Every structure is written in C-alpha cells, then in structure tokens.
CSV table of N, CA and C in Angstrom, one decimal:
chain,number,residue,atom,x,y,z
A,1,MET,N,23.6,30.9,37.1
A,1,MET,CA,22.2,30.9,36.7
A,1,MET,C,21.6,29.6,37.2
A,2,PRO,N,20.5,29.7,37.9
A,2,PRO,CA,19.8,28.5,38.5
A,2,PRO,C,19.5,27.5,37.3
A,3,LEU,N,19.4,26.2,37.7
A,3,LEU,CA,19.2,25.2,36.7
A,3,LEU,C,17.8,25.3,36.0
A,4,GLN,N,16.8,25.7,36.8
A,4,GLN,CA,15.5,25.9,36.2
A,4,GLN,C,15.4,27.0,35.1
A,5,LYS,N,16.1,28.1,35.4
A,5,LYS,CA,16.2,29.2,34.4
A,5,LYS,C,16.9,28.7,33.2
A,6,LEU,N,18.0,28.0,33.4
A,6,LEU,CA,18.8,27.4,32.3
A,6,LEU,C,17.9,26.5,31.4
A,7,HIS,N,17.1,25.7,32.1
A,7,HIS,CA,16.2,24.7,31.5
A,7,HIS,C,15.2,25.5,30.6
A,8,ASN,N,14.6,26.5,31.1
A,8,ASN,CA,13.6,27.3,30.4
A,8,ASN,C,14.3,28.0,29.2
A,9,LEU,N,15.5,28.5,29.4
A,9,LEU,CA,16.2,29.2,28.3
A,9,LEU,C,16.5,28.2,27.2
A,10,VAL,N,17.0,27.0,27.5
A,10,VAL,CA,17.3,26.0,26.5
A,10,VAL,C,16.0,25.6,25.8
A,11,ARG,N,14.9,25.5,26.4
A,11,ARG,CA,13.7,25.2,25.7
A,11,ARG,C,13.3,26.2,24.7
A,12,VAL,N,13.5,27.5,25.0
A,12,VAL,CA,13.2,28.5,24.1
A,12,VAL,C,14.2,28.5,22.9
A,13,ILE,N,15.4,28.3,23.2
A,13,ILE,CA,16.4,28.2,22.1
A,13,ILE,C,16.2,27.0,21.3
A,14,ALA,N,15.9,25.9,21.9
A,14,ALA,CA,15.7,24.6,21.1
A,14,ALA,C,14.5,24.8,20.2
A,15,SER,N,13.4,25.4,20.7
A,15,SER,CA,12.2,25.6,19.9
A,15,SER,C,12.5,26.5,18.7
A,16,VAL,N,13.4,27.5,18.9
A,16,VAL,CA,13.8,28.4,17.7
A,16,VAL,C,14.6,27.6,16.7
A,17,TYR,N,15.6,26.8,17.2
A,17,TYR,CA,16.5,26.1,16.3
A,17,TYR,C,15.9,24.7,16.0
A,18,LYS,N,14.7,24.4,16.3
A,18,LYS,CA,14.0,23.2,15.9
A,18,LYS,C,14.8,21.9,16.4
A,19,GLY,N,15.2,21.9,17.6
A,19,GLY,CA,15.8,20.7,18.2
A,19,GLY,C,17.2,20.5,17.8
A,20,CYS,N,18.0,21.5,17.4
A,20,CYS,CA,19.4,21.3,17.1
A,20,CYS,C,20.3,21.4,18.3
A,21,LEU,N,19.8,21.4,19.5
A,21,LEU,CA,20.6,21.5,20.7
A,21,LEU,C,20.4,20.3,21.6
A,22,LYS,N,21.4,20.0,22.4
A,22,LYS,CA,21.1,18.9,23.4
A,22,LYS,C,21.7,19.4,24.7
A,23,LEU,N,21.1,18.9,25.7
A,23,LEU,CA,21.5,19.3,27.1
A,23,LEU,C,22.4,18.3,27.7
A,24,ASN,N,23.4,18.7,28.4
A,24,ASN,CA,24.3,17.9,29.3
A,24,ASN,C,23.9,18.3,30.7
A,25,TRP,N,22.9,17.6,31.3
A,25,TRP,CA,22.4,18.1,32.6
A,25,TRP,C,23.4,18.0,33.7
A,26,GLN,N,24.3,17.0,33.7
A,26,GLN,CA,25.3,16.8,34.8
A,26,GLN,C,26.2,18.0,34.8
A,27,ALA,N,26.6,18.5,33.7
A,27,ALA,CA,27.5,19.7,33.7
A,27,ALA,C,26.8,21.0,33.6
A,28,ALA,N,25.4,20.9,33.5
A,28,ALA,CA,24.6,22.1,33.4
A,28,ALA,C,25.1,23.0,32.3
A,29,ARG,N,25.3,22.4,31.1
A,29,ARG,CA,25.7,23.3,30.0
A,29,ARG,C,25.0,22.8,28.7
A,30,VAL,N,25.0,23.6,27.7
A,30,VAL,CA,24.4,23.3,26.4
A,30,VAL,C,25.5,23.0,25.5
A,31,ASP,N,25.4,21.8,24.8
A,31,ASP,CA,26.4,21.4,23.8
A,31,ASP,C,25.7,21.5,22.4
A,32,SER,N,26.4,22.0,21.4
A,32,SER,CA,25.8,22.0,20.1
A,32,SER,C,25.9,20.6,19.6
A,33,CYS,N,25.0,20.3,18.7
A,33,CYS,CA,25.0,18.9,18.2
A,33,CYS,C,25.0,18.8,16.7
A,34,LYS,N,25.8,19.6,16.0
A,34,LYS,CA,25.8,19.6,14.6
A,34,LYS,C,26.0,18.2,14.0
A,35,GLU,N,27.0,17.5,14.6
A,35,GLU,CA,27.2,16.1,14.1
A,35,GLU,C,26.1,15.2,14.4
A,36,ASP,N,25.3,15.4,15.4
A,36,ASP,CA,24.2,14.6,15.7
A,36,ASP,C,22.8,15.2,15.2
A,37,LEU,N,22.9,16.1,14.4
A,37,LEU,CA,21.7,16.9,14.0
A,37,LEU,C,20.7,16.0,13.3
A,38,VAL,N,19.5,15.9,13.8
A,38,VAL,CA,18.4,15.2,13.2
A,38,VAL,C,17.3,16.1,13.0
A,39,PRO,N,16.8,16.4,11.8
A,39,PRO,CA,15.7,17.3,11.6
A,39,PRO,C,14.5,16.8,12.3
A,40,MET,N,13.7,17.7,12.8
A,40,MET,CA,12.4,17.4,13.5
A,40,MET,C,11.4,17.1,12.4
A,41,ALA,N,10.5,16.2,12.7
A,41,ALA,CA,9.5,15.8,11.7
A,41,ALA,C,8.5,17.0,11.6
A,42,LYS,N,8.0,17.2,10.4
A,42,LYS,CA,7.0,18.3,10.3
A,42,LYS,C,5.7,17.9,11.0
A,43,GLU,N,5.2,18.9,11.7
A,43,GLU,CA,4.0,18.6,12.4
A,43,GLU,C,2.8,18.7,11.5
A,44,LYS,N,1.9,17.8,11.7
A,44,LYS,CA,0.7,17.7,10.8
A,44,LYS,C,-0.3,18.8,11.4
A,45,THR,N,-1.0,19.4,10.4
A,45,THR,CA,-2.0,20.4,10.9
A,45,THR,C,-3.1,19.6,11.7
A,46,ALA,N,-3.9,20.4,12.4
A,46,ALA,CA,-4.9,19.8,13.3
A,46,ALA,C,-5.9,19.0,12.5
A,47,THR,N,-6.2,19.4,11.2
A,47,THR,CA,-7.2,18.7,10.4
A,47,THR,C,-6.6,17.5,9.6
A,48,ALA,N,-5.3,17.4,9.5
A,48,ALA,CA,-4.8,16.3,8.7
A,48,ALA,C,-4.8,15.0,9.5
A,49,GLN,N,-5.2,13.9,8.9
A,49,GLN,CA,-5.2,12.6,9.5
A,49,GLN,C,-5.0,11.6,8.4
A,50,THR,N,-4.5,10.4,8.8
A,50,THR,CA,-4.3,9.3,7.9
A,50,THR,C,-5.5,8.4,8.0
A,51,ILE,N,-6.0,8.1,6.8
A,51,ILE,CA,-7.2,7.3,6.7
A,51,ILE,C,-6.8,5.9,6.3
A,52,GLY,N,-7.0,4.9,7.1
A,52,GLY,CA,-6.7,3.5,6.7
A,52,GLY,C,-7.8,2.7,6.1
A,53,ARG,N,-7.6,1.5,5.9
A,53,ARG,CA,-8.7,0.6,5.3
A,53,ARG,C,-9.9,0.6,6.1
A,54,GLN,N,-9.8,0.4,7.4
A,54,GLN,CA,-10.9,0.3,8.3
A,54,GLN,C,-11.8,1.6,8.3
A,55,GLU,N,-11.1,2.7,8.4
A,55,GLU,CA,-11.9,4.0,8.4
A,55,GLU,C,-12.5,4.2,7.0
A,56,LEU,N,-11.8,3.9,5.9
A,56,LEU,CA,-12.3,4.0,4.6
A,56,LEU,C,-13.5,3.1,4.4
A,57,SER,N,-13.5,1.9,4.9
A,57,SER,CA,-14.6,1.0,4.7
A,57,SER,C,-15.8,1.5,5.6
A,58,ARG,N,-15.5,2.1,6.7
A,58,ARG,CA,-16.6,2.7,7.6
A,58,ARG,C,-17.3,3.8,6.8
A,59,ARG,N,-16.5,4.7,6.2
A,59,ARG,CA,-17.0,5.8,5.4
A,59,ARG,C,-17.8,5.3,4.2
A,60,ILE,N,-17.3,4.3,3.5
A,60,ILE,CA,-18.1,3.7,2.4
A,60,ILE,C,-19.4,3.1,2.9
A,61,ALA,N,-19.4,2.4,4.0
A,61,ALA,CA,-20.6,1.8,4.6
A,61,ALA,C,-21.6,2.9,4.9
A,62,LYS,N,-21.2,4.0,5.5
A,62,LYS,CA,-22.1,5.0,5.8
A,62,LYS,C,-22.7,5.7,4.6
A,63,GLN,N,-21.8,6.0,3.6
A,63,GLN,CA,-22.3,6.7,2.4
A,63,GLN,C,-23.2,5.8,1.5
A,64,ALA,N,-22.8,4.5,1.4
A,64,ALA,CA,-23.6,3.6,0.5
A,64,ALA,C,-24.6,2.8,1.2
A,65,LYS,N,-24.8,3.1,2.5
A,65,LYS,CA,-25.8,2.4,3.4
A,65,LYS,C,-25.6,0.9,3.3
A,66,LEU,N,-24.4,0.5,3.6
A,66,LEU,CA,-24.1,-0.9,3.6
A,66,LEU,C,-23.6,-1.3,5.1
A,67,SER,N,-23.5,-2.5,5.4
A,67,SER,CA,-22.9,-2.9,6.6
A,67,SER,C,-21.4,-2.7,6.5
A,68,GLN,N,-20.7,-2.5,7.6
A,68,GLN,CA,-19.2,-2.3,7.5
A,68,GLN,C,-18.5,-3.5,6.9
A,69,LYS,N,-19.1,-4.7,7.2
A,69,LYS,CA,-18.5,-5.9,6.6
A,69,LYS,C,-18.6,-5.9,5.1
A,70,GLN,N,-19.8,-5.5,4.6
A,70,GLN,CA,-20.0,-5.5,3.1
A,70,GLN,C,-19.1,-4.4,2.5
A,71,ALA,N,-19.0,-3.3,3.1
A,71,ALA,CA,-18.2,-2.2,2.6
A,71,ALA,C,-16.7,-2.6,2.6
A,72,SER,N,-16.3,-3.3,3.6
A,72,SER,CA,-14.9,-3.8,3.7
A,72,SER,C,-14.6,-4.8,2.5
A,73,GLU,N,-15.6,-5.7,2.3
A,73,GLU,CA,-15.5,-6.6,1.2
A,73,GLU,C,-15.4,-5.9,-0.2
A,74,VAL,N,-16.2,-4.9,-0.4
A,74,VAL,CA,-16.2,-4.1,-1.6
A,74,VAL,C,-14.9,-3.4,-1.8
A,75,LEU,N,-14.4,-2.8,-0.7
A,75,LEU,CA,-13.1,-2.1,-0.8
A,75,LEU,C,-12.0,-3.1,-1.1
A,76,GLU,N,-11.9,-4.3,-0.5
A,76,GLU,CA,-10.9,-5.3,-0.8
A,76,GLU,C,-11.0,-5.8,-2.2
A,77,ALA,N,-12.2,-6.0,-2.7
A,77,ALA,CA,-12.4,-6.5,-4.1
A,77,ALA,C,-12.0,-5.4,-5.1
A,78,THR,N,-12.2,-4.1,-4.7
A,78,THR,CA,-11.8,-3.0,-5.6
A,78,THR,C,-10.2,-3.0,-5.7
A,79,LEU,N,-9.6,-3.0,-4.5
A,79,LEU,CA,-8.1,-3.0,-4.4
A,79,LEU,C,-7.5,-4.2,-5.1
A,80,ASP,N,-8.1,-5.4,-4.9
A,80,ASP,CA,-7.6,-6.6,-5.6
A,80,ASP,C,-7.8,-6.5,-7.1
A,81,SER,N,-8.9,-5.9,-7.6
A,81,SER,CA,-9.1,-5.7,-9.0
A,81,SER,C,-8.0,-4.8,-9.6
A,82,ILE,N,-7.8,-3.7,-8.9
A,82,ILE,CA,-6.7,-2.7,-9.4
A,82,ILE,C,-5.4,-3.4,-9.4
A,83,ARG,N,-5.1,-4.1,-8.3
A,83,ARG,CA,-3.8,-4.8,-8.3
A,83,ARG,C,-3.6,-5.8,-9.4
A,84,GLU,N,-4.6,-6.6,-9.7
A,84,GLU,CA,-4.6,-7.6,-10.8
A,84,GLU,C,-4.4,-6.9,-12.1
A,85,ALA,N,-5.1,-5.9,-12.4
A,85,ALA,CA,-5.0,-5.1,-13.6
A,85,ALA,C,-3.6,-4.6,-13.8
A,86,LEU,N,-3.0,-4.0,-12.8
A,86,LEU,CA,-1.7,-3.5,-12.9
A,86,LEU,C,-0.7,-4.6,-13.1
A,87,GLN,N,-0.9,-5.8,-12.4
A,87,GLN,CA,0.0,-6.9,-12.6
A,87,GLN,C,0.0,-7.4,-14.1
A,88,ASN,N,-1.2,-7.3,-14.7
A,88,ASN,CA,-1.3,-7.7,-16.1
A,88,ASN,C,-0.9,-6.7,-17.1
A,89,GLY,N,-0.4,-5.5,-16.6
A,89,GLY,CA,0.1,-4.5,-17.5
A,89,GLY,C,-1.0,-3.5,-17.9
A,90,ASP,N,-2.2,-3.6,-17.4
A,90,ASP,CA,-3.3,-2.7,-17.8
A,90,ASP,C,-3.2,-1.4,-17.1
A,91,GLU,N,-3.8,-0.4,-17.6
A,91,GLU,CA,-4.0,0.9,-17.0
A,91,GLU,C,-5.4,0.9,-16.4
A,92,VAL,N,-5.5,1.4,-15.2
A,92,VAL,CA,-6.8,1.6,-14.5
A,92,VAL,C,-7.1,3.1,-14.5
A,93,ARG,N,-8.2,3.4,-15.2
A,93,ARG,CA,-8.6,4.8,-15.3
A,93,ARG,C,-9.9,5.0,-14.6
A,94,LEU,N,-10.0,5.8,-13.6
A,94,LEU,CA,-11.2,6.2,-12.9
A,94,LEU,C,-11.5,7.6,-13.2
A,95,VAL,N,-12.4,7.9,-14.1
A,95,VAL,CA,-12.6,9.2,-14.6
A,95,VAL,C,-13.0,10.1,-13.4
A,96,GLY,N,-12.4,11.3,-13.3
A,96,GLY,CA,-12.7,12.2,-12.2
A,96,GLY,C,-11.8,12.0,-11.0
A,97,PHE,N,-11.2,10.8,-10.9
A,97,PHE,CA,-10.4,10.5,-9.7
A,97,PHE,C,-8.9,10.5,-10.1
A,98,GLY,N,-8.6,9.6,-11.1
A,98,GLY,CA,-7.2,9.5,-11.6
A,98,GLY,C,-7.0,8.2,-12.3
A,99,SER,N,-5.7,8.0,-12.6
A,99,SER,CA,-5.4,6.7,-13.3
A,99,SER,C,-4.1,6.1,-12.7
A,100,PHE,N,-4.1,4.8,-12.7
A,100,PHE,CA,-2.9,4.0,-12.2
A,100,PHE,C,-2.3,3.3,-13.4
A,101,LYS,N,-1.0,3.4,-13.5
A,101,LYS,CA,-0.4,2.6,-14.6
A,101,LYS,C,1.0,2.2,-14.1
A,102,VAL,N,1.5,1.1,-14.8
A,102,VAL,CA,2.8,0.6,-14.5
A,102,VAL,C,3.8,1.2,-15.5
A,103,ARG,N,4.9,1.8,-15.0
A,103,ARG,CA,5.9,2.4,-15.8
A,103,ARG,C,7.2,1.7,-15.4
A,104,THR,N,8.1,1.5,-16.4
A,104,THR,CA,9.4,1.0,-16.2
A,104,THR,C,10.4,2.1,-16.1
A,105,SER,N,11.1,2.2,-15.0
A,105,SER,CA,12.1,3.2,-14.8
A,105,SER,C,13.4,2.7,-15.5
A,106,ALA,N,14.1,3.5,-16.1
A,106,ALA,CA,15.3,3.1,-16.8
A,106,ALA,C,16.5,2.7,-15.8
A,107,GLU,N,17.4,1.9,-16.3
A,107,GLU,CA,18.6,1.6,-15.5
A,107,GLU,C,19.4,2.9,-15.4
A,108,ARG,N,19.9,3.1,-14.2
A,108,ARG,CA,20.7,4.4,-14.0
A,108,ARG,C,21.9,4.1,-13.1
A,109,LYS,N,22.8,5.1,-13.1
A,109,LYS,CA,23.9,5.0,-12.3
A,109,LYS,C,23.6,5.7,-10.9
A,110,GLY,N,24.2,5.1,-9.9
A,110,GLY,CA,24.0,5.6,-8.5
A,110,GLY,C,25.3,5.5,-7.8
A,111,VAL,N,25.3,5.9,-6.5
A,111,VAL,CA,26.5,5.9,-5.7
A,111,VAL,C,26.1,5.1,-4.4
A,112,ASN,N,27.0,4.1,-4.0
A,112,ASN,CA,26.8,3.4,-2.8
A,112,ASN,C,27.1,4.3,-1.6
A,113,PRO,N,26.2,4.6,-0.7
A,113,PRO,CA,26.5,5.5,0.3
A,113,PRO,C,27.5,5.0,1.3
A,114,ARG,N,27.7,3.7,1.4
A,114,ARG,CA,28.6,3.1,2.4
A,114,ARG,C,30.1,3.3,1.9
A,115,ASP,N,30.4,3.1,0.7
A,115,ASP,CA,31.8,3.2,0.2
A,115,ASP,C,32.0,4.2,-0.8
A,116,GLY,N,30.9,4.9,-1.3
A,116,GLY,CA,31.1,5.9,-2.3
A,116,GLY,C,31.4,5.4,-3.7
A,117,LYS,N,31.3,4.1,-3.9
A,117,LYS,CA,31.6,3.6,-5.3
A,117,LYS,C,30.3,3.7,-6.1
A,118,GLU,N,30.6,3.9,-7.4
A,118,GLU,CA,29.5,4.0,-8.4
A,118,GLU,C,28.9,2.6,-8.6
A,119,ILE,N,27.6,2.6,-8.6
A,119,ILE,CA,26.9,1.3,-8.9
A,119,ILE,C,25.8,1.5,-10.0
A,120,VAL,N,25.3,0.4,-10.5
A,120,VAL,CA,24.3,0.5,-11.5
A,120,VAL,C,23.0,0.1,-10.8
A,121,VAL,N,22.0,0.9,-10.8
A,121,VAL,CA,20.7,0.6,-10.3
A,121,VAL,C,19.8,0.1,-11.4
A,122,PRO,N,19.4,-1.2,-11.3
A,122,PRO,CA,18.7,-1.8,-12.4
A,122,PRO,C,17.3,-1.2,-12.7
A,123,ALA,N,16.8,-1.4,-13.9
A,123,ALA,CA,15.5,-0.9,-14.3
A,123,ALA,C,14.5,-1.6,-13.4
A,124,LYS,N,13.4,-0.9,-13.1
A,124,LYS,CA,12.4,-1.4,-12.2
A,124,LYS,C,11.0,-1.0,-12.6
A,125,GLU,N,10.0,-1.8,-12.5
A,125,GLU,CA,8.6,-1.4,-12.8
A,125,GLU,C,8.1,-0.8,-11.5
A,126,ARG,N,7.4,0.4,-11.8
A,126,ARG,CA,6.8,1.2,-10.7
A,126,ARG,C,5.4,1.5,-11.0
A,127,VAL,N,4.6,1.6,-10.0
A,127,VAL,CA,3.2,2.0,-10.1
A,127,VAL,C,3.2,3.6,-10.1
A,128,ARG,N,2.5,4.2,-11.1
A,128,ARG,CA,2.4,5.6,-11.1
A,128,ARG,C,0.9,6.0,-11.0
A,129,PHE,N,0.6,7.0,-10.2
A,129,PHE,CA,-0.8,7.5,-10.1
A,129,PHE,C,-0.8,8.9,-10.6
A,130,SER,N,-1.7,9.2,-11.5
A,130,SER,CA,-1.9,10.6,-12.0
A,130,SER,C,-3.3,11.0,-11.6
A,131,PRO,N,-3.4,12.0,-10.8
A,131,PRO,CA,-4.7,12.5,-10.3
A,131,PRO,C,-5.5,13.1,-11.5
A,132,GLY,N,-6.8,12.8,-11.4
A,132,GLY,CA,-7.7,13.4,-12.4
A,132,GLY,C,-8.0,14.9,-12.2
A,133,LYS,N,-8.5,15.5,-13.1
A,133,LYS,CA,-8.8,17.0,-13.0
A,133,LYS,C,-9.7,17.3,-11.9
A,134,GLU,N,-10.8,16.6,-11.7
A,134,GLU,CA,-11.7,16.8,-10.6
A,134,GLU,C,-11.1,16.6,-9.2
A,135,LEU,N,-10.3,15.6,-9.1
A,135,LEU,CA,-9.6,15.4,-7.8
A,135,LEU,C,-8.6,16.5,-7.5
A,136,SER,N,-7.9,16.9,-8.5
A,136,SER,CA,-6.9,18.0,-8.3
A,136,SER,C,-7.6,19.3,-7.9
A,137,GLU,N,-8.7,19.6,-8.6
A,137,GLU,CA,-9.5,20.8,-8.3
A,137,GLU,C,-10.1,20.7,-6.9
A,138,ALA,N,-10.5,19.6,-6.5
A,138,ALA,CA,-11.1,19.4,-5.1
A,138,ALA,C,-10.1,19.6,-4.1
A,139,VAL,N,-8.9,19.1,-4.3
A,139,VAL,CA,-7.8,19.3,-3.3
A,139,VAL,C,-7.4,20.8,-3.3
A,140,GLU,N,-7.3,21.4,-4.4
A,140,GLU,CA,-6.9,22.8,-4.5
A,140,GLU,C,-7.9,23.7,-3.8
A,141,LYS,N,-9.2,23.4,-3.9
A,141,LYS,CA,-10.2,24.3,-3.2
A,141,LYS,C,-10.2,24.1,-1.7
A,142,LYS,N,-9.6,23.1,-1.2
A,142,LYS,CA,-9.6,22.8,0.2
A,142,LYS,C,-9.0,23.9,0.9
C-alpha cells in the first residue's frame, strides 16, 4: 500500500478512535498506543468562548455607558469586595445571579498516587457558588 494511502487510512481510523493510534513513519506501520493513551480534549462549540476581565470590563463599559477604564475599576472593586467579604466569612448574595459562601470541607482519607499509601487530606476552606434561579433559567433557555 502506498504511503499516502496509508496516511489517509490512518487519519480516518484515528478520527474514529479519537487519537488512540500513533504512526511509526519509518516502518510505515500503525502501532497501538494503549499504554500512551491520552484522551483528546473536548472541542468547544463554535459559540463557546472564555470571557476574561478585559472583555468583561469592555462589555460593562458598553452597557453602562462608561469608559473602559471606569468599567475596569468598577469590576476590580466588585471582585475585591466579594473577596474581602468571603475572607471575613460573610456570604455574598446577588439576587437573581447567585451566592458565594465559604464552606469547610471535612478531613478525609485519600491515597497517594505515587506509592499507593493511605493519607489524610486535611480539612480545607473552599469557596462555593450557588447559581440563582434566574441565572439557572437563563442558561437553560440558551
């Protein structure tokens, strides 16, 4: 089989098996890679994108008719206020959006992946976000 046909065949097989095959081009053969198997990342849909602080402040500026600098300052002040409240142990509740609160996870037993020995994972404070009803409904309708 010519190398180009083999290459095309491998591409088809690899797309079906989501990258679970690797090529050894010098020997012109396909080797399975179960031991080297790395799952492919899920592709984002065409409409999904990550919104960062800069884009968020740009959108706030446009909607609130502020300069981008003012919107950025408002966003930073808001995030700082939420951070401070959580550090003080307060709950931040934004009606219609959701609430942030600090929860303490209990101490638990775990396994060290390097040596398989049982370890104790200490209790830890974590931030928990619970979406509000309106936010949940808005995401559902999308």
